[in-house]
Coordinates of C-alpha atoms in Angstrom, one line a residue:
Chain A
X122 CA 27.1 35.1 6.8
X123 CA 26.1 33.4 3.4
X124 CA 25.1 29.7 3.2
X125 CA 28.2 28.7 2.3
X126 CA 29.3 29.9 5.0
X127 CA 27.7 28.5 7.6
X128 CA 27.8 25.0 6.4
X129 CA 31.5 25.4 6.3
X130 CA 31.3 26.7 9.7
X131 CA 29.5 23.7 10.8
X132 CA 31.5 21.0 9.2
X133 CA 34.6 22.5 10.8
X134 CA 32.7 22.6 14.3
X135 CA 32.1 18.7 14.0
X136 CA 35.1 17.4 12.4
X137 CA 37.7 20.0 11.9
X138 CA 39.6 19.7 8.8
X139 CA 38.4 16.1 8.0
X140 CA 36.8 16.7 4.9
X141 CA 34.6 13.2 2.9
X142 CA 35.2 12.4 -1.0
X143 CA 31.5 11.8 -1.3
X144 CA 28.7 12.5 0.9
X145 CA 24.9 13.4 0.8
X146 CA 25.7 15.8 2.8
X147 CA 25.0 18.8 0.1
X148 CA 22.7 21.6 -0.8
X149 CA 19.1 20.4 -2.1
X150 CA 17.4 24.0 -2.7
X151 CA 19.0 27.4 -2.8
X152 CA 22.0 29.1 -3.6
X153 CA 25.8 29.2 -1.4
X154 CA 25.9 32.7 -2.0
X155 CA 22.1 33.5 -0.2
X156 CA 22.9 35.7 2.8
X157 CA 20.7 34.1 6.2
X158 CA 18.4 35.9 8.1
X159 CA 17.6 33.0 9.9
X160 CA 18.1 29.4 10.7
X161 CA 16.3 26.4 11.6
X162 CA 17.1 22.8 12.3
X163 CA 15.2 19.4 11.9
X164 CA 15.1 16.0 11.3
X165 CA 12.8 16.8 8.0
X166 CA 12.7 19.6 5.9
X167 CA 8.9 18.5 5.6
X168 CA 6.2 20.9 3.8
X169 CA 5.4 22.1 7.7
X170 CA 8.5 22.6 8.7
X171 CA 9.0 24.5 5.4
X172 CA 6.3 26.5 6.2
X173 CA 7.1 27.4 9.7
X174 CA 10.8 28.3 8.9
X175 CA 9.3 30.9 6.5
X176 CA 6.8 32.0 8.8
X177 CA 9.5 32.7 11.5
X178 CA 12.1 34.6 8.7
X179 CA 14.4 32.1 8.3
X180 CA 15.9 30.9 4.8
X181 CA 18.0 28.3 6.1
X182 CA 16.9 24.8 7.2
X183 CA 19.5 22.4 8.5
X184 CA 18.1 19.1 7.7
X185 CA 19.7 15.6 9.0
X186 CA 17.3 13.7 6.3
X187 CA 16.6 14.0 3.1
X188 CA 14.5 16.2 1.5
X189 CA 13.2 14.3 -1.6
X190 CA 12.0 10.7 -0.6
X191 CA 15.8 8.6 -1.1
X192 CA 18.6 8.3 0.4
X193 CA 21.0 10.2 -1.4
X194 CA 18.0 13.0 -2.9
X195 CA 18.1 11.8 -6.3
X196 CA 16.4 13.7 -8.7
X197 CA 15.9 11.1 -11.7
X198 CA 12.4 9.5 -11.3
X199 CA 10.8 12.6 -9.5
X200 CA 10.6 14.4 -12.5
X201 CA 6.6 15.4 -13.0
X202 CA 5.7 13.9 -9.4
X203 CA 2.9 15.7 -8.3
X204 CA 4.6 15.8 -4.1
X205 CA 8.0 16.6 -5.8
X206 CA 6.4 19.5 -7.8
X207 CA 4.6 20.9 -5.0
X208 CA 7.1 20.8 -2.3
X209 CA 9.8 21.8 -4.6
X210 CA 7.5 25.3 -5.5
X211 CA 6.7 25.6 -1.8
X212 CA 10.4 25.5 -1.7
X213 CA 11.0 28.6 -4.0
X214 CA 8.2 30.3 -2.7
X215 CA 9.3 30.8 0.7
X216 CA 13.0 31.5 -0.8
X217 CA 14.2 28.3 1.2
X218 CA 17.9 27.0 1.0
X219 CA 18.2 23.7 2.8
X220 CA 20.9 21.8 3.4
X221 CA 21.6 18.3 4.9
X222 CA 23.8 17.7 7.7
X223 CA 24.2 14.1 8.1
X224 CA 27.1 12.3 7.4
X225 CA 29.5 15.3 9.3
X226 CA 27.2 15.1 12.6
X227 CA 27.4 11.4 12.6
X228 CA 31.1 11.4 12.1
X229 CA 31.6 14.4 14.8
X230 CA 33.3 12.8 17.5
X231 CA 31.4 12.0 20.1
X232 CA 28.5 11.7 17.3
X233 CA 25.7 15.1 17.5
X234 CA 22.9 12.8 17.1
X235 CA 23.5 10.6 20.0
X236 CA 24.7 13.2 22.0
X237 CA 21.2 15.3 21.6
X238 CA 19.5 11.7 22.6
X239 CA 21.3 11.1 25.4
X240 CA 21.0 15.0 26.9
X241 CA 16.7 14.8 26.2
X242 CA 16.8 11.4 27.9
X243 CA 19.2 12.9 30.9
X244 CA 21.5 9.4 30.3
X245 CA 24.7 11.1 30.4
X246 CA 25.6 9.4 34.0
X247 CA 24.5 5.7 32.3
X248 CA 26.6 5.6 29.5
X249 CA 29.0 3.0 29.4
X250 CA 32.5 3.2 28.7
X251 CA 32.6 1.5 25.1
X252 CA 33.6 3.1 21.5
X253 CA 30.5 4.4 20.7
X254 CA 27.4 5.8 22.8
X255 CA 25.4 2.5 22.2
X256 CA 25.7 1.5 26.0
X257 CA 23.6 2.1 29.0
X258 CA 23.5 1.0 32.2
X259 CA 20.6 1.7 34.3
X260 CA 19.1 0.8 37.7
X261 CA 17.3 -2.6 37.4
X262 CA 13.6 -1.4 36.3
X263 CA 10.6 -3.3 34.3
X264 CA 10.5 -3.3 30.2
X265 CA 7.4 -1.1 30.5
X266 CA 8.6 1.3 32.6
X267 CA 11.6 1.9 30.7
X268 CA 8.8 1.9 27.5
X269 CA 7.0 4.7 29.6
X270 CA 10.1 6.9 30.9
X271 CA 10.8 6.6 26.5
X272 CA 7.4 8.3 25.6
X273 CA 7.3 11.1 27.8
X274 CA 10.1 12.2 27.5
X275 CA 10.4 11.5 23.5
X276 CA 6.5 13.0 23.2
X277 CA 5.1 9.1 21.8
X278 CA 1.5 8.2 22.5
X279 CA 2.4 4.7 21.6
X280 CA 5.4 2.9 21.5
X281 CA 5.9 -0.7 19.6
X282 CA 7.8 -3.1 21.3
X283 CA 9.2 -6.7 21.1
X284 CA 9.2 -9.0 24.3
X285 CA 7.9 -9.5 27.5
X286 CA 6.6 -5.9 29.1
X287 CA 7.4 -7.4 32.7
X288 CA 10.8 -8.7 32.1
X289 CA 13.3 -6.5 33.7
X290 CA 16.3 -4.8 32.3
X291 CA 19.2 -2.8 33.0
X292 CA 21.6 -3.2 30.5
X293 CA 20.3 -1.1 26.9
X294 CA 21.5 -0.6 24.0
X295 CA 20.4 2.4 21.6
X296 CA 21.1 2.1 17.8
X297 CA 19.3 5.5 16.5
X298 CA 18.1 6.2 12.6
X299 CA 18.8 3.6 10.1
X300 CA 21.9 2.5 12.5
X301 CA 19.7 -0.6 13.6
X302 CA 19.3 -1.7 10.6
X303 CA 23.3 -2.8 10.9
X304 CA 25.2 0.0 9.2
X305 CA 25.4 -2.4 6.6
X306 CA 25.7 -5.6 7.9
X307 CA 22.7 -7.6 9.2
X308 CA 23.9 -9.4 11.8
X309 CA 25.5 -5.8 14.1
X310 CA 23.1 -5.4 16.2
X311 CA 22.6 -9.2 17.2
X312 CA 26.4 -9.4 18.0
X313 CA 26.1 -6.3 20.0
X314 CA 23.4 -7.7 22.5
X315 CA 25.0 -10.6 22.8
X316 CA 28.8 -9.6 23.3
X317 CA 27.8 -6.2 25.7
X318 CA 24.9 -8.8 27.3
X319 CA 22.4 -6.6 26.7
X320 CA 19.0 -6.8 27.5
X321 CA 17.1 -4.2 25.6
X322 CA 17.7 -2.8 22.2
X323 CA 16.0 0.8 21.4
X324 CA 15.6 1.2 18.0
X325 CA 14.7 3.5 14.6
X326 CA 14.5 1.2 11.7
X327 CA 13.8 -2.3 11.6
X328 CA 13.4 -5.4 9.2
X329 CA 11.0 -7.9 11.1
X330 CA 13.3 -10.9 9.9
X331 CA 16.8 -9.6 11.6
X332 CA 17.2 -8.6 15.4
X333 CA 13.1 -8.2 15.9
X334 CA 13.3 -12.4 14.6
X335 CA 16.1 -12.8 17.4
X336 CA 14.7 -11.0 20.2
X337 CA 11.0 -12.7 19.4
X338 CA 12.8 -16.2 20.0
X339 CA 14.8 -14.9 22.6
X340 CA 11.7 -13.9 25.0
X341 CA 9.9 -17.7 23.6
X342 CA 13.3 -19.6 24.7
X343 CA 13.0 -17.9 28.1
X344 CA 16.5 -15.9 27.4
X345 CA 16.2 -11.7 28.8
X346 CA 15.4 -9.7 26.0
X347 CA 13.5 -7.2 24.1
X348 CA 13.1 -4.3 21.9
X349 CA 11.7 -0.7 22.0
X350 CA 10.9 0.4 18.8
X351 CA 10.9 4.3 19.2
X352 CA 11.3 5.0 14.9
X353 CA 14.2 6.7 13.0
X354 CA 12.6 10.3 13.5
X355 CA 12.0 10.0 17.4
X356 CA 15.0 8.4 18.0
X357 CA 17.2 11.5 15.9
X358 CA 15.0 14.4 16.2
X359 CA 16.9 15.7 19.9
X360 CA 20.4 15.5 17.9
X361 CA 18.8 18.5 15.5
X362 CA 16.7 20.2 18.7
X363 CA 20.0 20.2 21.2
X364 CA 22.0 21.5 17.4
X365 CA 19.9 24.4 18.0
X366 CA 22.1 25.6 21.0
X367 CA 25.6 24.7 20.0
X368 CA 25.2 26.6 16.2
X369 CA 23.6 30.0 17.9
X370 CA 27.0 31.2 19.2
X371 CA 28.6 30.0 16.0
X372 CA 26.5 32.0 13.8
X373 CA 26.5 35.3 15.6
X374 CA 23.7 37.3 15.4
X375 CA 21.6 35.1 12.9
X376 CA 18.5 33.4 14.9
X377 CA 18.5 29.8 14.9
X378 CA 15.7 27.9 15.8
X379 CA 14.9 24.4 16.5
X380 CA 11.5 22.5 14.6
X381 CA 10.2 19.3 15.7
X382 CA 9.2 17.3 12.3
X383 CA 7.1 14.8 14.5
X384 CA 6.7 11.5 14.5
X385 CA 5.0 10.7 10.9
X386 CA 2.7 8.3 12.4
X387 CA -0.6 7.5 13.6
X388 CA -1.6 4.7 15.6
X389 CA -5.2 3.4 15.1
Chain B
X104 CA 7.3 -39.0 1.7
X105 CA 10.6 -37.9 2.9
X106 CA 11.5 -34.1 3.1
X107 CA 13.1 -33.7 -0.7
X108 CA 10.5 -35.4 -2.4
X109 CA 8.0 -33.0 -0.1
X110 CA 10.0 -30.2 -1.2
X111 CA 10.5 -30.9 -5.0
X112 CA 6.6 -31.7 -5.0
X113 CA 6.1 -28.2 -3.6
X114 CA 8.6 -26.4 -5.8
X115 CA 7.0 -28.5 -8.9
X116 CA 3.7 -27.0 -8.3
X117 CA 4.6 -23.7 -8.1
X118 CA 6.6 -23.2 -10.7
X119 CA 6.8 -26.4 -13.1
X120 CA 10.8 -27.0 -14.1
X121 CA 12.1 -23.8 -13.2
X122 CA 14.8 -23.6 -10.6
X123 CA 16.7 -21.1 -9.4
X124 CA 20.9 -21.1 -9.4
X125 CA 20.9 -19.8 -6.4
X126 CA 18.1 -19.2 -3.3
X127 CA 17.6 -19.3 0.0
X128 CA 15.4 -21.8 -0.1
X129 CA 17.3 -24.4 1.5
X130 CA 16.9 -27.3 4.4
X131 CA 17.9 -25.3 7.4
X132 CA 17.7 -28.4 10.0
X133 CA 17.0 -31.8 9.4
X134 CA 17.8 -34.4 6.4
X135 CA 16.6 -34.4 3.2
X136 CA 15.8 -38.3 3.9
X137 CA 13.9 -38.2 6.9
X138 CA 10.2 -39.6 6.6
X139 CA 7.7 -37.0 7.2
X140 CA 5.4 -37.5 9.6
X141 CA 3.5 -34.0 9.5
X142 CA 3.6 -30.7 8.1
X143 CA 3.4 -27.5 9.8
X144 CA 3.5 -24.2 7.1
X145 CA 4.0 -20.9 8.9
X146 CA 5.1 -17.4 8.2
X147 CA 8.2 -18.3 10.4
X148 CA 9.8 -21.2 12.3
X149 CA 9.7 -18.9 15.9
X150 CA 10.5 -21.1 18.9
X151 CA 6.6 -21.6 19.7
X152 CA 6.1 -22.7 16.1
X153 CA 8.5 -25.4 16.8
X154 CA 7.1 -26.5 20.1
X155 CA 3.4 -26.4 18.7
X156 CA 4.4 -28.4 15.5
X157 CA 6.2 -31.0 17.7
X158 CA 3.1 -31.4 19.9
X159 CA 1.0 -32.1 17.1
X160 CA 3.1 -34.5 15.3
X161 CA 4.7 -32.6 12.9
X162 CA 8.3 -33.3 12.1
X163 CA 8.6 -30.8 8.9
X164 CA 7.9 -26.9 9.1
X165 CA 7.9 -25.0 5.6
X166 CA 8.7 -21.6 6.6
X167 CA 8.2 -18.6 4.3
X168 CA 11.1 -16.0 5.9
X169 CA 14.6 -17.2 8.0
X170 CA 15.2 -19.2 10.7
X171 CA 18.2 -17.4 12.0
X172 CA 17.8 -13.8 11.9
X173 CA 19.6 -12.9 8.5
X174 CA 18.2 -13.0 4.8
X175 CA 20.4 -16.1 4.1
X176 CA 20.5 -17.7 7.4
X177 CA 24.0 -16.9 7.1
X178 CA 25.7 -19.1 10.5
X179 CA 28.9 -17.7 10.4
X180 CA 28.0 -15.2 13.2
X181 CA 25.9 -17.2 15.3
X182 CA 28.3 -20.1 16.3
X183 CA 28.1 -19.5 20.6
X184 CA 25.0 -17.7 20.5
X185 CA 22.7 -18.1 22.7
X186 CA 19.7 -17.7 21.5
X187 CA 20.8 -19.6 18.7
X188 CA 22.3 -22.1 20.6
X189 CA 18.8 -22.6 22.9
X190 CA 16.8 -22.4 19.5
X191 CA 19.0 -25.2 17.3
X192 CA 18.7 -27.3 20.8
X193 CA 15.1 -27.3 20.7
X194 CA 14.7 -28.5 16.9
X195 CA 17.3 -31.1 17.7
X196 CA 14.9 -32.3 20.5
X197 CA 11.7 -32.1 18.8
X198 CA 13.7 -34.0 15.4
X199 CA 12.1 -31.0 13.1
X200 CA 13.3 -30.3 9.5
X201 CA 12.4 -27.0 8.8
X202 CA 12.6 -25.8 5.0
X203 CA 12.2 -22.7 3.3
X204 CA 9.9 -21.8 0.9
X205 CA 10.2 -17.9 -0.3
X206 CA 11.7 -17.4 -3.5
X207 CA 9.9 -20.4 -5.1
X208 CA 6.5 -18.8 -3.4
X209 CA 6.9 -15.6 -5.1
X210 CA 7.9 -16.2 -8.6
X211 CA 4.8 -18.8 -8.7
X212 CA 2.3 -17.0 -10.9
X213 CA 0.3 -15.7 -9.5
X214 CA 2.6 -14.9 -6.4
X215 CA 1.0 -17.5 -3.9
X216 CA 1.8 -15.1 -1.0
X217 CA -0.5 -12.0 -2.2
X218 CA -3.1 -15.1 -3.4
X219 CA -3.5 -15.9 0.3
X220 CA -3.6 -12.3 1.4
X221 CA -6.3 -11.3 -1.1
X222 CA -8.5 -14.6 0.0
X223 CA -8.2 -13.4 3.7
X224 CA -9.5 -10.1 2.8
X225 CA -11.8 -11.3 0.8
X226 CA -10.4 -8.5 -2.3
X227 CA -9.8 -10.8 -5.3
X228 CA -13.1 -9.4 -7.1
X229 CA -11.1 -5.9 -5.9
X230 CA -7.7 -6.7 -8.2
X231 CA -7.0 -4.5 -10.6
X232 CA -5.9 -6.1 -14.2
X233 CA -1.4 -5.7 -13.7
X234 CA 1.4 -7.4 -14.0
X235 CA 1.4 -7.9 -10.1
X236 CA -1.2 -8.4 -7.8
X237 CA -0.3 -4.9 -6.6
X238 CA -3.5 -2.9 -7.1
X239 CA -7.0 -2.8 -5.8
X240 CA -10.3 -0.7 -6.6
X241 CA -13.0 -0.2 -3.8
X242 CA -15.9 1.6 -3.7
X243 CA -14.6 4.5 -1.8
X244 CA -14.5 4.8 1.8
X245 CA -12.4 6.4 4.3
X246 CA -9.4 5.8 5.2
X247 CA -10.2 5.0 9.2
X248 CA -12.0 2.6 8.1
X249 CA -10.2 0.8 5.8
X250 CA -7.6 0.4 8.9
X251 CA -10.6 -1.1 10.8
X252 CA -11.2 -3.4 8.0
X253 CA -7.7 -4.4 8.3
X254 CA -7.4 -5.0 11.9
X255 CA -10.1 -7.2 12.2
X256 CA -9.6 -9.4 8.8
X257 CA -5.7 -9.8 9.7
X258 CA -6.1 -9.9 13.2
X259 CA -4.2 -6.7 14.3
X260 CA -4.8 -4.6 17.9
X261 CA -2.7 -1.7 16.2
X262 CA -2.6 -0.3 13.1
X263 CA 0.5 2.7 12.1
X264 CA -0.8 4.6 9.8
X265 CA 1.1 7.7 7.5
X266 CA -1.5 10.7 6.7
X267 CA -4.8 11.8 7.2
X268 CA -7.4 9.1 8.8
X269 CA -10.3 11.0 7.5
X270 CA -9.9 10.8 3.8
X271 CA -11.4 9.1 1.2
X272 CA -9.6 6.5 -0.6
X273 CA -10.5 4.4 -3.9
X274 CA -7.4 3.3 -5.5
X275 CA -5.1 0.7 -3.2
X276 CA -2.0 -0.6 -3.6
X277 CA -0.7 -3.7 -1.6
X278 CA 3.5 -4.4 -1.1
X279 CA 3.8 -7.3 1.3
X280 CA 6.7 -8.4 3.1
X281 CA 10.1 -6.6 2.2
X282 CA 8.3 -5.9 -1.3
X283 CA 7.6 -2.3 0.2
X284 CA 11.1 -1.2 0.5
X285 CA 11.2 -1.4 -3.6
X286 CA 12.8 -4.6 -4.6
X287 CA 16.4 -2.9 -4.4
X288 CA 15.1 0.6 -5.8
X289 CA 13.9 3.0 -3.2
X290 CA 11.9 4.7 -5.2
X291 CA 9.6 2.0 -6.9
X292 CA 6.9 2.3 -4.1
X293 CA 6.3 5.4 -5.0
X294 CA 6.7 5.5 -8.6
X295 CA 4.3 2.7 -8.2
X296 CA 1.8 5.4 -6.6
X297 CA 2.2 8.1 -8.9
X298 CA 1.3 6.3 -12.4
X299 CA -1.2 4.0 -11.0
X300 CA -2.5 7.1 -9.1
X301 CA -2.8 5.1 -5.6
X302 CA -3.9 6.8 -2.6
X303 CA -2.9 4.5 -0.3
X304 CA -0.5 1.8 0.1
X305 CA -0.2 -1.0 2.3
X306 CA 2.8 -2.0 3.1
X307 CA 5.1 -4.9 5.1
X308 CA 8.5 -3.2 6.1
X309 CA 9.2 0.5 5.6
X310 CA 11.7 3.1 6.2
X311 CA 11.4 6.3 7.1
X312 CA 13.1 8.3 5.0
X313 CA 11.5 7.6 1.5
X314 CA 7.8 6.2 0.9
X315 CA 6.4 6.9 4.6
X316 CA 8.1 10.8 4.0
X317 CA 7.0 11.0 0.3
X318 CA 3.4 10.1 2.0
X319 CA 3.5 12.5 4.7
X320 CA 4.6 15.4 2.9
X321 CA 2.0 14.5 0.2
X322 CA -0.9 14.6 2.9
X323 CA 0.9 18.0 3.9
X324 CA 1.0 19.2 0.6
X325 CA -2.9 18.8 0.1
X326 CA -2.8 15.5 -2.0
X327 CA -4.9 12.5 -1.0
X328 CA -2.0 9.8 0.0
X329 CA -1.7 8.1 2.8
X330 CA -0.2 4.1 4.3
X331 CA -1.4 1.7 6.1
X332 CA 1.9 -0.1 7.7
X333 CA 0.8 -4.0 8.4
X334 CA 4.4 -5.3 8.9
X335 CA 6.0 -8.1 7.3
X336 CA 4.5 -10.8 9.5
X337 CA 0.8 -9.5 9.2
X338 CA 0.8 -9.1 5.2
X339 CA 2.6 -12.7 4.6
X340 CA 0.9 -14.7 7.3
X341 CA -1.8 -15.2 5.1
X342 CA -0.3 -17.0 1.8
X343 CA 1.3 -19.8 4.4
X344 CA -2.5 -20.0 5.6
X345 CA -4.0 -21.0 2.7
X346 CA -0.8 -23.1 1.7
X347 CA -2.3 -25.3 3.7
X348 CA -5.1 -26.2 1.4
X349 CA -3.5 -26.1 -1.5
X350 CA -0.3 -28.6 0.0
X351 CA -2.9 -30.9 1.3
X352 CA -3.9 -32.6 -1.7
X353 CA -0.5 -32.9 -3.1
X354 CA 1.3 -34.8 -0.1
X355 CA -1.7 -37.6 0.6
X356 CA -1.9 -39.0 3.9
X357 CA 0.4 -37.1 5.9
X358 CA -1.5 -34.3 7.6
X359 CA -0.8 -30.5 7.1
X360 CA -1.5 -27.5 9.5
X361 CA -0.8 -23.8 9.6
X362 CA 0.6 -22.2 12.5
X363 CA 0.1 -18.5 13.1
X364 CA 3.6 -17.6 13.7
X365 CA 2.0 -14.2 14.9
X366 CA 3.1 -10.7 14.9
X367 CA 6.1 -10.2 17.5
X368 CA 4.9 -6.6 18.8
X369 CA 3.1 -5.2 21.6
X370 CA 1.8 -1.8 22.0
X371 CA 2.3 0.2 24.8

């Protein structure tokens, strides 16, 4: 199989013959016509993860981000930037084609990256009937518990939160990736907790004047709730690791291999 | 004093005749008319905020960021909220006007927000000669430590950090607040790193996917970049600090106060 190829074979997997006018969906490095030797799939087509792919024969990377620092990979300002240039020659060095897979495993149906979540968390029993996997029901148990049962089995050494650690909680929400931000409207994620009566949100990003402002006055004004902050890339990476196992047997004999980007933080 | 003549005293000093068609610097609770009895500035009006102000007199809070959990303090959404509901009972009881004062803060020249950030640190012999108060030179010094330096001048347990904690850094650049997601291009921040040749930047809110990947594939890559992530709360708490001192003079008798609306997350 050729690049082209496969991407087409996984756009049809996800979404049949539903095809989208525009979408960032595209190839960033490489050719259509490259025959693979191998695959690999990740959150971030980072310069490790680059260099890993290569080092395990694969010229394939199935990204979910983007590679070049914006949302849609433009190429205008980067033009002489010393990290552009580098990871752009590390690129052709190893032969790499990458290609994002975003907006097709978001619109599969139930959505890939939630799916992967929900199956590294073992959550399938708690979700709750709603039209989207943003609803879970769980035995009654303390904030940091919960916080706890979220960094072992997501691999975080810290996680950031917002209320009161011994509150207790059973009703969660999860709005993965940039999804907590609102998917466009700033107010989403508010209206969720309050119309599912939810009293945790997990989230990737945040703006510290939206639902982190709500849930702040929310645990002062003695109501029940609270965030987890668990980050974009921890709260997408299992979509791309659990992608691993649905693409092998779509791609035949051409390994495919999962890579954990990691978490790009530190916390001092 | 009544609140407008508080308000147009404030706006008057920071930036002369200048007003804005349009801002979200508006009387969010209370009348214009109302004699002020005390003045409370904080980073943000939180539910303690209130309760602290009330118990020391105060009857007006000038707030830098929203009251109500949106950039505009839009209400459309919030009518049967709880949380909103509990919160606009509470400033009904303590009789609060609460104003905002963001837009007006920033365009002030210098930005009055950074000035109170650099006087906590202690950096303004540090500012390099730009258009904005963006950029610092130290003496150089490692990059652990300039995250220790942070955490005890600003007050934080935790610091997330993006890259290498063991490398040497000389050249600083600051984005407070929601400065550091690019002022509506994505890619400023890290423009702003590549022709003022930064290794580090300090930022309020972040995403993921463009300056804190552009910095972790740098650090990957062999380059000397890294961030320091201080949140919106912790980089703008400071220039409603030293408001204080500055407001004092200009309203009389009637006393002022800062409130540390403090940052709203744990670690766990």
């Amino acid at each position: 199989m050729n690049v082209q190829q496969v991407m087409e074979t996984v756009i049809q997997d996800s979404c049949g013959d539903q095809r989208l006018p525009s979408t960032g969906d595209v190839l960033v490095a490489g050719e259509a016509g490259m025959k693979v030797t191998g695959i690999v799939t990740t959150y971030m087509a980072t310069a490790d993860v680059i260099r890993q792919a290569h080092a395990i024969g694969a010229n394939l990377i199935i990204t979910h981000e983007p590679s070049f620092y914006t949302g849609a990979d433009q190429l205008d300002w980067v033009q002489q930037d010393p990290v552009y240039e580098a990871k752009r020659k590390l690129i052709e060095e190893c032969g790499m084609a990458i290609w994002r897979y975003h907006d097709y495993m978001h619109m599969a149906q139930p959505d890939r990256i939630y799916t992967g979540l929900i199956k590294e968390l073992g959550w399938e029993s708690r979700q709750v009937d709603y039209p989207y996997p943003w609803i879970y029901e769980m035995d009654s148990l303390k904030l940091r518990d919960l916080a706890e049962e979220l960094k072992q089995k997501l691999h975080m050494d810290v996680i950031q939160i917002v209320g009161n650690p011994d509150m207790t909680c059973s009703r969660i929400g999860i709005l993965v990736g940039g999804g907590s931000l609102g998917l466009g409207k700033e107010s989403m994620p508010m209206e969720l907790m309050r119309e599912q009566n939810l009293d945790v949100m997990i989230c990737g990003e945040i703006t510290e004047w939206t639902l982190c402002a709500y849930v702040n006055d929310a645990a002062m004004l003695g109501l029940n709730k609270a965030m987890l902050i668990i980050g974009h890339e921890r709260s997408e990476e299992w979509g791309m690791k659990h992608m691993a196992d649905w693409l092998q047997p779509l791609v035949g004999e051409i390994p495919v291999h999962f890579l954990d980007a990691k978490e790009p933080f530190l916390y001092l």
